[in-house]
PDB file of C-alpha atoms in Angstrom:
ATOM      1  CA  UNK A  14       1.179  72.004 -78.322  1.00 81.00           C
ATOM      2  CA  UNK A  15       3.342  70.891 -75.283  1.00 96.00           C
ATOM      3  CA  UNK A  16       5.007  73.746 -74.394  1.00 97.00           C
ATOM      4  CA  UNK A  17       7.764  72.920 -72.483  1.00 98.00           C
ATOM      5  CA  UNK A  18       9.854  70.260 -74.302  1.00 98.00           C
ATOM      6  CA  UNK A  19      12.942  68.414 -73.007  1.00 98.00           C
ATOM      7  CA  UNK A  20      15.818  68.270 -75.373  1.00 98.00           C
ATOM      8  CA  UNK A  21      19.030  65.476 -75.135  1.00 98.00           C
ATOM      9  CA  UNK A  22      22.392  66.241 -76.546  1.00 98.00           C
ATOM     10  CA  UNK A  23      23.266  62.900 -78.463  1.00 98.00           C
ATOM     11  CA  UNK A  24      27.151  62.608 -80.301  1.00 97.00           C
ATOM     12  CA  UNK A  25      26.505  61.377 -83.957  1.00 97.00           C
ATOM     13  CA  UNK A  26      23.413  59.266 -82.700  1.00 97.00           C
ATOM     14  CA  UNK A  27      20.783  60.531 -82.587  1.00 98.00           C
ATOM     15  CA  UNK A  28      18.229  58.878 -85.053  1.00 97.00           C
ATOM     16  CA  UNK A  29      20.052  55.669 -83.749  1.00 98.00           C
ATOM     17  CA  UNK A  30      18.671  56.400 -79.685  1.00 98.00           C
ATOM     18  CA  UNK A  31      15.460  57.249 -81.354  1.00 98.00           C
ATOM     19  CA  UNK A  32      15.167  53.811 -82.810  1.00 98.00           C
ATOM     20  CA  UNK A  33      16.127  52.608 -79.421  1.00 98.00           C
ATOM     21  CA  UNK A  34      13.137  53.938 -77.473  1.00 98.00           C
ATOM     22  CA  UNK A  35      10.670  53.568 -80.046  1.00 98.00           C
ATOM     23  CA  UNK A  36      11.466  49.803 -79.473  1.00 98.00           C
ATOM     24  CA  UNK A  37      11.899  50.015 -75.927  1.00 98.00           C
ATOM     25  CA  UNK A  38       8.277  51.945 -75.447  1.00 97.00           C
ATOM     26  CA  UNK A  39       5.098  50.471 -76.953  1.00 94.00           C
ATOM     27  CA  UNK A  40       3.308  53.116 -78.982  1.00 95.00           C
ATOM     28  CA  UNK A  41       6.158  55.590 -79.452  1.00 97.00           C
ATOM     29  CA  UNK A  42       7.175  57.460 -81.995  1.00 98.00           C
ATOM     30  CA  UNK A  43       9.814  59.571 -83.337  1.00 98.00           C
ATOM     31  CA  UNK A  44       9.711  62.462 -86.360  1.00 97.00           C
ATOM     32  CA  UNK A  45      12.496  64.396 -88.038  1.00 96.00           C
ATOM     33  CA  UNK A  46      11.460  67.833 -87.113  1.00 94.00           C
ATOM     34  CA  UNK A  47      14.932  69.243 -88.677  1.00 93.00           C
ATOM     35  CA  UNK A  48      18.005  69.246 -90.676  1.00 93.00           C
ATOM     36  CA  UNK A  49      21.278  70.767 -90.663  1.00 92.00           C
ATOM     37  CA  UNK A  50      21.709  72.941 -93.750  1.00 90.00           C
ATOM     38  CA  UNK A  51      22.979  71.529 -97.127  1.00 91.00           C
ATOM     39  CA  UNK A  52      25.395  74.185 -97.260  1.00 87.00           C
ATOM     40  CA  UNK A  53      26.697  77.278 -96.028  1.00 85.00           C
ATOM     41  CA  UNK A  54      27.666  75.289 -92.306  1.00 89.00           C
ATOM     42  CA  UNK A  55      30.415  76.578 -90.215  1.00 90.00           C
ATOM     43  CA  UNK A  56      33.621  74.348 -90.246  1.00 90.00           C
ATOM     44  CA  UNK A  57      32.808  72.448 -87.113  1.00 89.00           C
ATOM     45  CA  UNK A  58      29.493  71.562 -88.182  1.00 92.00           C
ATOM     46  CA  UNK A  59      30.742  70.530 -91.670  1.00 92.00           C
ATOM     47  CA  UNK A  60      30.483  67.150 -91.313  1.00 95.00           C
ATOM     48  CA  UNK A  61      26.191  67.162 -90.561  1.00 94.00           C
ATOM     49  CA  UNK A  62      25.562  68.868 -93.392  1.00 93.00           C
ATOM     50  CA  UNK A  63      22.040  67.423 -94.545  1.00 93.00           C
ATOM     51  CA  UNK A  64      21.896  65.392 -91.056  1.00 93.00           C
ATOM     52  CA  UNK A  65      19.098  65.249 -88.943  1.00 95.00           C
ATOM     53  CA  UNK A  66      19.597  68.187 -86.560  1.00 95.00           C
ATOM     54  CA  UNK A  67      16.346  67.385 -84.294  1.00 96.00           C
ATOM     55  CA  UNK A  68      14.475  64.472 -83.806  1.00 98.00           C
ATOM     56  CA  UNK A  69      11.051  64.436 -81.702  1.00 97.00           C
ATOM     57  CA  UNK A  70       9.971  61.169 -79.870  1.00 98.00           C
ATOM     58  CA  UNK A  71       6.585  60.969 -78.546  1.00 97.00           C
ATOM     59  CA  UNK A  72       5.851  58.787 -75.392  1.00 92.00           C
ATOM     60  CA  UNK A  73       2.107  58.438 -74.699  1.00 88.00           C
ATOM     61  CA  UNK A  74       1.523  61.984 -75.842  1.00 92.00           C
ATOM     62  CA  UNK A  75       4.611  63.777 -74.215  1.00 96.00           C
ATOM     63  CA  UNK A  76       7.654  65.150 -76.527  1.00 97.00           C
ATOM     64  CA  UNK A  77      11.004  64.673 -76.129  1.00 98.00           C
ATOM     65  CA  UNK A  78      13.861  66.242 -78.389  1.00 98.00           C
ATOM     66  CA  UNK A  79      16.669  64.438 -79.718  1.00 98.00           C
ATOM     67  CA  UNK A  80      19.423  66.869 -81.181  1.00 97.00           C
ATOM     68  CA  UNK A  81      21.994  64.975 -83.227  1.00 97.00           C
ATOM     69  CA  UNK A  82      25.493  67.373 -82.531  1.00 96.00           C
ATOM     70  CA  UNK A  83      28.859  66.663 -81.388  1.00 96.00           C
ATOM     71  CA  UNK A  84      30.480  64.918 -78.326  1.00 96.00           C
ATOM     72  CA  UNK A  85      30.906  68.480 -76.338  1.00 95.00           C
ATOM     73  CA  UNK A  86      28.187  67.825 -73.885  1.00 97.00           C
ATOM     74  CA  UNK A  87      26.810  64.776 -72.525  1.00 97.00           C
ATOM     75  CA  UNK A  88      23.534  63.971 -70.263  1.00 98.00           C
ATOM     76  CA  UNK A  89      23.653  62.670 -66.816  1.00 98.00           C
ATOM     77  CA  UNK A  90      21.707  61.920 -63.733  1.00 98.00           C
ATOM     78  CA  UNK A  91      20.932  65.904 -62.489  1.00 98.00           C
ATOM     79  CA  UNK A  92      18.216  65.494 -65.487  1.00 98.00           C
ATOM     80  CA  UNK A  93      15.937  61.829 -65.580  1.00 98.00           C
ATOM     81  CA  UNK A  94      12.864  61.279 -66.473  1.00 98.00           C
ATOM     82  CA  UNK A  95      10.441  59.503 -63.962  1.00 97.00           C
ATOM     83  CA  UNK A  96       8.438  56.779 -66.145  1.00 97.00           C
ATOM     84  CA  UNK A  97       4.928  56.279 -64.140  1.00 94.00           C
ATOM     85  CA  UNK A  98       3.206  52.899 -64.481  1.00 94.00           C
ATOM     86  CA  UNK A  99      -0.118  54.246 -62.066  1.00 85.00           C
ATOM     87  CA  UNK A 100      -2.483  51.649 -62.263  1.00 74.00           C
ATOM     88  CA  UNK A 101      -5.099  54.308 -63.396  1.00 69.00           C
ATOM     89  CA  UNK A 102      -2.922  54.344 -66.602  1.00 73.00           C
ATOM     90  CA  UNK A 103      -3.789  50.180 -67.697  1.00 75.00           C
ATOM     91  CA  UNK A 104      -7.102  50.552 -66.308  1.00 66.00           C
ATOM     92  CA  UNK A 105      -6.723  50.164 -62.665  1.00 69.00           C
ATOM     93  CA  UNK A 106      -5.061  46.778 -62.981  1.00 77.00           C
ATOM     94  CA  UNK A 107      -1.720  46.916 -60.883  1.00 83.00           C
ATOM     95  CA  UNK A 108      -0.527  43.538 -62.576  1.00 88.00           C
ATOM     96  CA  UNK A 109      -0.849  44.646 -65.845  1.00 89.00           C
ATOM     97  CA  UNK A 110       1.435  47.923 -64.665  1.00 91.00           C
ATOM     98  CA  UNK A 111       3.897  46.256 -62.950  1.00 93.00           C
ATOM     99  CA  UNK A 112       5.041  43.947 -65.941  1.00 95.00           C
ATOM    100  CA  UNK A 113       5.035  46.745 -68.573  1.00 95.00           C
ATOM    101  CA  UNK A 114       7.413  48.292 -66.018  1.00 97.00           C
ATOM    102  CA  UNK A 115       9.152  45.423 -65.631  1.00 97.00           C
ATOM    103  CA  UNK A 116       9.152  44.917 -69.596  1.00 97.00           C
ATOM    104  CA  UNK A 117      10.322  48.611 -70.224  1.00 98.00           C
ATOM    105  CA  UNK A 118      13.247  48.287 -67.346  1.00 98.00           C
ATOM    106  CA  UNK A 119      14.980  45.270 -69.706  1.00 98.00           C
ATOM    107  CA  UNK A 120      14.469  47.135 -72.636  1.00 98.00           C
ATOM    108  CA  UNK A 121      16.226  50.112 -71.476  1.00 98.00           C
ATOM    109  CA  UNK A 122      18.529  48.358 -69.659  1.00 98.00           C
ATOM    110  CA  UNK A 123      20.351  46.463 -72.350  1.00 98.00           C
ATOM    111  CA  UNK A 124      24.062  48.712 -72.846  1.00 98.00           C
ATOM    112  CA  UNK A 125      23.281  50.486 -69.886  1.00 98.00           C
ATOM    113  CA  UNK A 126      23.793  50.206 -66.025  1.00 98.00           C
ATOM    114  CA  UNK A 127      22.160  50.316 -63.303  1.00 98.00           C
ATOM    115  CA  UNK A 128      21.889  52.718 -60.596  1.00 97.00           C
ATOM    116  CA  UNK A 129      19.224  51.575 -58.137  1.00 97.00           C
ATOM    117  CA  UNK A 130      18.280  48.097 -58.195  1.00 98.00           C
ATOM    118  CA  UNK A 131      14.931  47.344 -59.362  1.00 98.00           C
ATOM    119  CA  UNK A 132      12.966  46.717 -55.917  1.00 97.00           C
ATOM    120  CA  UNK A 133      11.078  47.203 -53.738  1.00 96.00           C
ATOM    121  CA  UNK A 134      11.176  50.294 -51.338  1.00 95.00           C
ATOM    122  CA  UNK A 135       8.972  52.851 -48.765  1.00 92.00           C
ATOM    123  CA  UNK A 136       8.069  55.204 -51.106  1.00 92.00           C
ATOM    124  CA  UNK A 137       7.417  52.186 -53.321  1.00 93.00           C
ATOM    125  CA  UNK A 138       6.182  48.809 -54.352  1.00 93.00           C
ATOM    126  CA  UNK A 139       8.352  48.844 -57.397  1.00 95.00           C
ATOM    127  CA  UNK A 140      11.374  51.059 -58.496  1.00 97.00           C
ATOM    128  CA  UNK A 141      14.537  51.831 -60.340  1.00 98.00           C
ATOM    129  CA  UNK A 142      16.750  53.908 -61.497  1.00 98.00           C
ATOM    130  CA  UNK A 143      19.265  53.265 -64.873  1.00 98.00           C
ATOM    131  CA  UNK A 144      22.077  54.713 -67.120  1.00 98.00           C
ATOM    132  CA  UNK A 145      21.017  53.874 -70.931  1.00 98.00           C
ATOM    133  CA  UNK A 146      23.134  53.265 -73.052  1.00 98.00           C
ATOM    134  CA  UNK A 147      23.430  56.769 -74.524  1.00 98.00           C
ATOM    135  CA  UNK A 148      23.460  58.004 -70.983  1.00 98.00           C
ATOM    136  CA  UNK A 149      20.397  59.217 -70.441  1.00 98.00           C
ATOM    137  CA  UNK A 150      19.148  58.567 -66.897  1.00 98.00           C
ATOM    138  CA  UNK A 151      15.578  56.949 -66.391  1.00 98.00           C
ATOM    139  CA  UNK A 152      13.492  56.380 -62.829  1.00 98.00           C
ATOM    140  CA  UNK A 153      10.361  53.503 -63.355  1.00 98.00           C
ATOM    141  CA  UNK A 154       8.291  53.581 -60.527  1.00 96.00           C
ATOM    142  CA  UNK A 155       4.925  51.676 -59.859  1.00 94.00           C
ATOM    143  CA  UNK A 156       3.129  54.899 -59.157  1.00 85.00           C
ATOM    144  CA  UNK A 157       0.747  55.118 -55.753  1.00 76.00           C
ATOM    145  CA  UNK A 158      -0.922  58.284 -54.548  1.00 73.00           C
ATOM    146  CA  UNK A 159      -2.037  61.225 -56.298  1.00 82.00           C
ATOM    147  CA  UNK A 160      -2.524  60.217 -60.268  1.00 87.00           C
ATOM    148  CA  UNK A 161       0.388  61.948 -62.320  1.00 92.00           C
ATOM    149  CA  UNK A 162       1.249  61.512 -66.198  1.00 93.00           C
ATOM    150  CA  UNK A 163       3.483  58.290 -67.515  1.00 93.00           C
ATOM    151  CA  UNK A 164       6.259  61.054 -68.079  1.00 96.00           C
ATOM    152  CA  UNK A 165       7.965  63.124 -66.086  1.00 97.00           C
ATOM    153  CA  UNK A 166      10.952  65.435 -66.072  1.00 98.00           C
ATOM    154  CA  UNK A 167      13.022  64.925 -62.834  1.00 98.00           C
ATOM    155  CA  UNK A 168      15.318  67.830 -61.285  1.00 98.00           C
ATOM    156  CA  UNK A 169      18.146  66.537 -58.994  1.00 98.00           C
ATOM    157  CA  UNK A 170      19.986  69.401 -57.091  1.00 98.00           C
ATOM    158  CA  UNK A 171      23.505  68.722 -56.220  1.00 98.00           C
ATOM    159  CA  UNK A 172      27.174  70.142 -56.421  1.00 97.00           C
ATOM    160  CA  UNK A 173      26.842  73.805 -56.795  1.00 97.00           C
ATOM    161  CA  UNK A 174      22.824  73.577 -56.888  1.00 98.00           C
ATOM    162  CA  UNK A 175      22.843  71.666 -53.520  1.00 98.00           C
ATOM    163  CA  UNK A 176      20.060  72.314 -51.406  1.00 98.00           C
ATOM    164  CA  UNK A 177      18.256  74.847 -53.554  1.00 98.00           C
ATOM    165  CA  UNK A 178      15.811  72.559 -55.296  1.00 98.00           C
ATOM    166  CA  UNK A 179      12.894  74.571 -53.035  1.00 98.00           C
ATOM    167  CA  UNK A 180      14.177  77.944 -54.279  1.00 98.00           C
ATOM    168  CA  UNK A 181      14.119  76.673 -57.601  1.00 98.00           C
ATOM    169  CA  UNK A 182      10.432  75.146 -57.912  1.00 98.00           C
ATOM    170  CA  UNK A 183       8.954  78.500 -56.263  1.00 98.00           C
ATOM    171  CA  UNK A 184      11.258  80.676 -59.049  1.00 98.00           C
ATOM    172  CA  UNK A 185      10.037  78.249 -61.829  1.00 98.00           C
ATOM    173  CA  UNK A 186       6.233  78.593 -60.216  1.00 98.00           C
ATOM    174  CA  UNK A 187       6.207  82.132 -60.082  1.00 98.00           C
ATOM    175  CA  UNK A 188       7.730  82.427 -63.830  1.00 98.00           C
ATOM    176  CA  UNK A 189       5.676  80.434 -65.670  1.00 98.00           C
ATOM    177  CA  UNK A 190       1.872  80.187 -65.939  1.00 96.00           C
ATOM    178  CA  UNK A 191      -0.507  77.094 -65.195  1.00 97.00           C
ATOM    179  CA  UNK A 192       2.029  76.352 -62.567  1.00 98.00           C
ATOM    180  CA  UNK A 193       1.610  75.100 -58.825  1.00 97.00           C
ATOM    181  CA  UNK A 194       3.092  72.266 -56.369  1.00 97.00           C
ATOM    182  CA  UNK A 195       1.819  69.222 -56.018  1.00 96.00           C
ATOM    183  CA  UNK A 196       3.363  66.781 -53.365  1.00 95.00           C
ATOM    184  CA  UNK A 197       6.401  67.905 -51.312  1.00 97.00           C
ATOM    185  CA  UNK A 198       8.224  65.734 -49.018  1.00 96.00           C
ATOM    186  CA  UNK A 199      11.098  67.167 -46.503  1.00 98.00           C
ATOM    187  CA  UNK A 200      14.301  65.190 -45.195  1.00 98.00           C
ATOM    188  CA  UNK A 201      13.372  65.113 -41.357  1.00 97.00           C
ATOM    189  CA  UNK A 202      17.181  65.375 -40.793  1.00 98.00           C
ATOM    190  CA  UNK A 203      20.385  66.126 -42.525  1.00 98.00           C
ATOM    191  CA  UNK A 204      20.946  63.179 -45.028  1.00 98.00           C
ATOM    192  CA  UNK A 205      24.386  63.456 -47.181  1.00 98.00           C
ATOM    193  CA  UNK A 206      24.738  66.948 -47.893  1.00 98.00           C
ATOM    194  CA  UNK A 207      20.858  67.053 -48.112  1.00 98.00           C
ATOM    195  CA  UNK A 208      19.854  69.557 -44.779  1.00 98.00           C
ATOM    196  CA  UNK A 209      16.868  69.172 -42.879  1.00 98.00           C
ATOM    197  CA  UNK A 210      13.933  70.557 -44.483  1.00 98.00           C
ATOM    198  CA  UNK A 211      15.659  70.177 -47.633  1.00 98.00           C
ATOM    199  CA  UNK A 212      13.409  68.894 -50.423  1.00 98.00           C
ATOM    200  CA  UNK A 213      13.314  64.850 -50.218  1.00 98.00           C
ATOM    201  CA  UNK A 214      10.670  64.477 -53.012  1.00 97.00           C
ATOM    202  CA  UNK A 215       8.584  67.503 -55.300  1.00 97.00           C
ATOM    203  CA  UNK A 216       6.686  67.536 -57.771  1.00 97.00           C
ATOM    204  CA  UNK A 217       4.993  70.507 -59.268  1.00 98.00           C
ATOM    205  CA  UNK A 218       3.456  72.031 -62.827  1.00 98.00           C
ATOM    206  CA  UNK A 219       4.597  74.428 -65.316  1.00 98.00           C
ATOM    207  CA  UNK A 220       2.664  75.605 -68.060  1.00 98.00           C
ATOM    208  CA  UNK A 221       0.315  72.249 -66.631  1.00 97.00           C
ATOM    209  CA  UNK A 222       2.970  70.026 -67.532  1.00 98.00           C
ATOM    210  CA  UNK A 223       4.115  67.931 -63.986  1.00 98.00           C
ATOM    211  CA  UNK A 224       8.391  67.371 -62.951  1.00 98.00           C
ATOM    212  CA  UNK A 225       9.603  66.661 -60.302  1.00 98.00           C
ATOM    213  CA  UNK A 226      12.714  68.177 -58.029  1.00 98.00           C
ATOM    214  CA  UNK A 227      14.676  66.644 -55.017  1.00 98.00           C
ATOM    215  CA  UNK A 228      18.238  68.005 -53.484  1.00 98.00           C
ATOM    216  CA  UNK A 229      20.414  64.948 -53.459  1.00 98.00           C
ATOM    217  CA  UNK A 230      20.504  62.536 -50.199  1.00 97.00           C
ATOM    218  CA  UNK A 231      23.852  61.432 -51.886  1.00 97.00           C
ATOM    219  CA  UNK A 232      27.486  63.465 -52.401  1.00 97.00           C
ATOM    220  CA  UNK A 233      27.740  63.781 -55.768  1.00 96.00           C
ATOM    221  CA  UNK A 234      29.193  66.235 -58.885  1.00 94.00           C
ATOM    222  CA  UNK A 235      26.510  65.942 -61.562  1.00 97.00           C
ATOM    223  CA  UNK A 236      25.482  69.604 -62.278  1.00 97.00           C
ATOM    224  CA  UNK A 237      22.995  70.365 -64.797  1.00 98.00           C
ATOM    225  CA  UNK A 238      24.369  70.939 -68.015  1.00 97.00           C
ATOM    226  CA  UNK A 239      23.453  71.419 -71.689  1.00 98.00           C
ATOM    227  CA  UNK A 240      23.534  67.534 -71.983  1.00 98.00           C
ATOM    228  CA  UNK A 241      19.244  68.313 -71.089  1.00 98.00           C
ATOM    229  CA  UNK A 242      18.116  71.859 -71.874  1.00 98.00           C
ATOM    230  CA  UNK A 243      14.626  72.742 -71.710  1.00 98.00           C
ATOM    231  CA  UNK A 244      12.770  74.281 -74.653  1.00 98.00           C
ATOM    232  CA  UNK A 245      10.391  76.752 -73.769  1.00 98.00           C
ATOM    233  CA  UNK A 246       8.171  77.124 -77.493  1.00 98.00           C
ATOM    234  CA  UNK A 247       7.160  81.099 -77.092  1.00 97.00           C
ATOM    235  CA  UNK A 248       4.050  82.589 -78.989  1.00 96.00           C
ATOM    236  CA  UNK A 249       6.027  86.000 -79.736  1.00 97.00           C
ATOM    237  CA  UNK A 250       8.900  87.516 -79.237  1.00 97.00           C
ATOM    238  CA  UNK A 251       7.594  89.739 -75.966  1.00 98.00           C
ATOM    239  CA  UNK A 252       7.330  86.509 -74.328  1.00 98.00           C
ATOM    240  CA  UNK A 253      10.865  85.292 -75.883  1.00 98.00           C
ATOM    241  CA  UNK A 254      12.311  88.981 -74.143  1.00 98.00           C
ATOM    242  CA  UNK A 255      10.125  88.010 -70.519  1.00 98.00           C
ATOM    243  CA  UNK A 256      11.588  84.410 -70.156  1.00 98.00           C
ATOM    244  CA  UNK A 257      14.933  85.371 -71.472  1.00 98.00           C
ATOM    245  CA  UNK A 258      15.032  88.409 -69.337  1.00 98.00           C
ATOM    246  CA  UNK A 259      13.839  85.992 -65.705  1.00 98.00           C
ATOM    247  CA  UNK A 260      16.013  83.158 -66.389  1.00 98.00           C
ATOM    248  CA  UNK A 261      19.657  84.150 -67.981  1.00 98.00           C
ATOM    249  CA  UNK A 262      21.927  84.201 -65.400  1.00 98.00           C
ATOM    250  CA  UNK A 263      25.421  83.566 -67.314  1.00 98.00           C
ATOM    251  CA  UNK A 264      26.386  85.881 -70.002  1.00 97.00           C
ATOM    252  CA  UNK A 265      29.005  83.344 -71.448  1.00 96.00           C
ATOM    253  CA  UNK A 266      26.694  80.824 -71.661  1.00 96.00           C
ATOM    254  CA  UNK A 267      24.011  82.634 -74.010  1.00 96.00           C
ATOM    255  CA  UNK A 268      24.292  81.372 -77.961  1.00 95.00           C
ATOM    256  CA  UNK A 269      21.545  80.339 -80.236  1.00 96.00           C
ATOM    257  CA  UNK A 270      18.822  81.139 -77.775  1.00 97.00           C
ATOM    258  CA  UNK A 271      20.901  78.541 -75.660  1.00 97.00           C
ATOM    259  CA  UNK A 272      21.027  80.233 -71.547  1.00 98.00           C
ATOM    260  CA  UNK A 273      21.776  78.894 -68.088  1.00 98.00           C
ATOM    261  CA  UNK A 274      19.477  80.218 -65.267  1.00 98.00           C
ATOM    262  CA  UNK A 275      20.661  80.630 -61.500  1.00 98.00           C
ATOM    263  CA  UNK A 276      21.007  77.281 -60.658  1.00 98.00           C
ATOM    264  CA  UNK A 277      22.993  75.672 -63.514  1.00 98.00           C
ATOM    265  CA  UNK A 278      19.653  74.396 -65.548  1.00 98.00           C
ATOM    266  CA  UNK A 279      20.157  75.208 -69.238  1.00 98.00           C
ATOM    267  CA  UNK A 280      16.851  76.277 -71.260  1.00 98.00           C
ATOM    268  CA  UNK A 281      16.615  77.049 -74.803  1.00 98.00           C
ATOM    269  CA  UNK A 282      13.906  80.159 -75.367  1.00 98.00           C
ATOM    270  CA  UNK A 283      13.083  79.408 -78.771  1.00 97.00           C
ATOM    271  CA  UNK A 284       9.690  81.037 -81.196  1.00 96.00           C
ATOM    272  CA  UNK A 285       7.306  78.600 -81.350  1.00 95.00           C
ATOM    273  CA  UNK A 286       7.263  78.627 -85.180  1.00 93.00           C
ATOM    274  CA  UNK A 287      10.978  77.640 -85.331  1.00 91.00           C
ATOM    275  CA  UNK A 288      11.260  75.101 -87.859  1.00 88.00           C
ATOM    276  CA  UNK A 289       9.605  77.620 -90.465  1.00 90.00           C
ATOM    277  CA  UNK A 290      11.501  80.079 -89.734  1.00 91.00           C
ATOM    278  CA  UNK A 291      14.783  78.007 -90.021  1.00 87.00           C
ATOM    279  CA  UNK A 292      13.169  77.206 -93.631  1.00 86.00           C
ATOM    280  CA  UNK A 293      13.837  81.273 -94.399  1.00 89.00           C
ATOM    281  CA  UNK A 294      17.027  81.820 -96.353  1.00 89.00           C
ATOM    282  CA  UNK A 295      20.181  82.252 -94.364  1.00 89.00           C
ATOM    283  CA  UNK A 296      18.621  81.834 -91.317  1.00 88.00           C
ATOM    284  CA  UNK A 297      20.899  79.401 -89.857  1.00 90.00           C
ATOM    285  CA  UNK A 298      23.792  81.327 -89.851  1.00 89.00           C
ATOM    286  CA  UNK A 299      22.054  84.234 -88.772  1.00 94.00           C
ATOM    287  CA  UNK A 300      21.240  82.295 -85.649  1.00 93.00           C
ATOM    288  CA  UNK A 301      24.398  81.502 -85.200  1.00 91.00           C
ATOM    289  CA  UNK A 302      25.779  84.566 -84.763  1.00 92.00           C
ATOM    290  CA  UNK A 303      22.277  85.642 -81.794  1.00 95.00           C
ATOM    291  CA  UNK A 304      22.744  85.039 -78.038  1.00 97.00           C
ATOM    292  CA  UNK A 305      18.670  85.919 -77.536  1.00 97.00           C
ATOM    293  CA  UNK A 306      16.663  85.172 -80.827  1.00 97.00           C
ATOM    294  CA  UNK A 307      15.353  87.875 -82.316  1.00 97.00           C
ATOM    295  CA  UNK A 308      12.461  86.675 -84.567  1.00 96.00           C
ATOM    296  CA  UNK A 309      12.072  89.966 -87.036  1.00 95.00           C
ATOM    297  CA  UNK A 310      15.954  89.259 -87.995  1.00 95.00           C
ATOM    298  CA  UNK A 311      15.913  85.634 -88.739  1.00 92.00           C
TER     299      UNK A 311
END
């Protein structure tokens, strides 16, 4: 099971952006993992009652969640996900890689905008970066170097998390297990409101899954938000108390097993067995009303 799971905030649409990028990405697939209660919903959830609540996409073996809420929070570019066409992924043939990129860049495209041109550029043959429609931010790159998965979370420090995307990798290293870093690249000199020795390029594993980090070369006022949370699926609840315990670093921002760590990055610390336990009378509401989740009360 992957443990680590990204999770989108969508407003109203999510089964449609599911639809989306099973089209958009050959082989993917997308699951109704859960649904809003019937009944029993609080008055501004009314209107989902019976909705899809969470929808799972699969891309070449890695999960993304797709929760189907309100319009309160929207993604945005502190949060992409880096799309690697390696060559060592269609068999060592370059060709073949560089026109399913090309062929996934004007799917995605389509209602969205983009952000850096298709092209070209040192670090390599072929990248870009978009908006989707829905707002969720995507880098394709023709991948060179060290082989890494098609998939990839990507962590852009900037605003109030300028400048500490180092601080953050080695926090995230030490916390979780089956964690290390992989390539790091510095700026050689202030760039923006990057500083020298500021991190130009990371990437790095938790739990042996691979993102990426960077402190923005660019001034810019995209903080993380709950737009992208991370879901961290814990075995019991001593590991729900560790995790909760590391990361939670604003009190206000705790709800649902919902928290926001040091540098802005929202996580949800969630029992891996959720779903069933959702399936328990009442539960809903009950978790409603829990900043941490406590399993034996749900």
């Amino acid at each position: 099971m992957q443990k680590i799971v990204p999770n989108i905030w969508f407003d109203h649409n999510a089964a449609e952006a599911a639809r989306f990028y099973t089209d958009a990405f050959p082989g993917a697939t997308a699951d109704v993992t859960a649904r809003y209660p019937a009944e029993g919903l609080p008055g501004f959830q009314s209107e989902f009652a019976g909705a899809e609540l969470g929808i799972e996409v699969e891309f070449d073996g890695y999960r993304l969640m797709l929760i189907n809420a309100g319009p309160e929070f929207r993604p945005n570019a502190s949060v992409s996900f880096m799309v690697n066409f390696d060559s060592l992924l269609f068999s060592g043939d370059a060709a073949t890689a560089r026109g399913a990129l090309d062929a996934l860049w004007e799917k995605l495209i389509d209602g969205g905008a983009t952000l850096m041109e298709l092209d070209e550029y040192p670090f390599s043959p072929r990248y870009g970066w978009l908006r989707d429609r829905y707002g969720v931010n995507w880098q394709l790159i023709l991948g060179e170097g060290e082989p890494r998965p098609f998939l990839m979370p990507s962590l852009l420090f900037n605003g109030p998390a300028q400048n500490r995307a180092r601080e953050a990798v080695d926090f995230y290293i030490d916390l979780f297990d089956r964690s290390g870093v992989g390539t790091v690249a510095e700026y050689p000199e202030p760039t923006g409101p990057a500083v020298a020795g500021g991190l130009m390029y990371a990437d790095f594993q938790l739990e042996g899954q691979w993102f990426t980090a960077a402190d923005s070369g660019v001034d810019m006022d995209e903080p993380f938000s709950p737009g992208v949370s991370l879901v961290v699926r814990c075995r019991d609840q001593a590991e729900i108390d560790r995790l909760w315990e590391a990361l939670s670093a604003v009190p206000e921002a705790e709800q649902c097993g919902w928290l926001v760590d040091r540098f802005g990055l929202s996580w949800q610390i969630l029992p891996e067995n959720m779903a069933e336990l959702m399936a328990h009378p009442g539960a809903y509401a009950r978790m409603l009303d829990m900043h941490k989740i406590v399993i034996a009360d749900l």
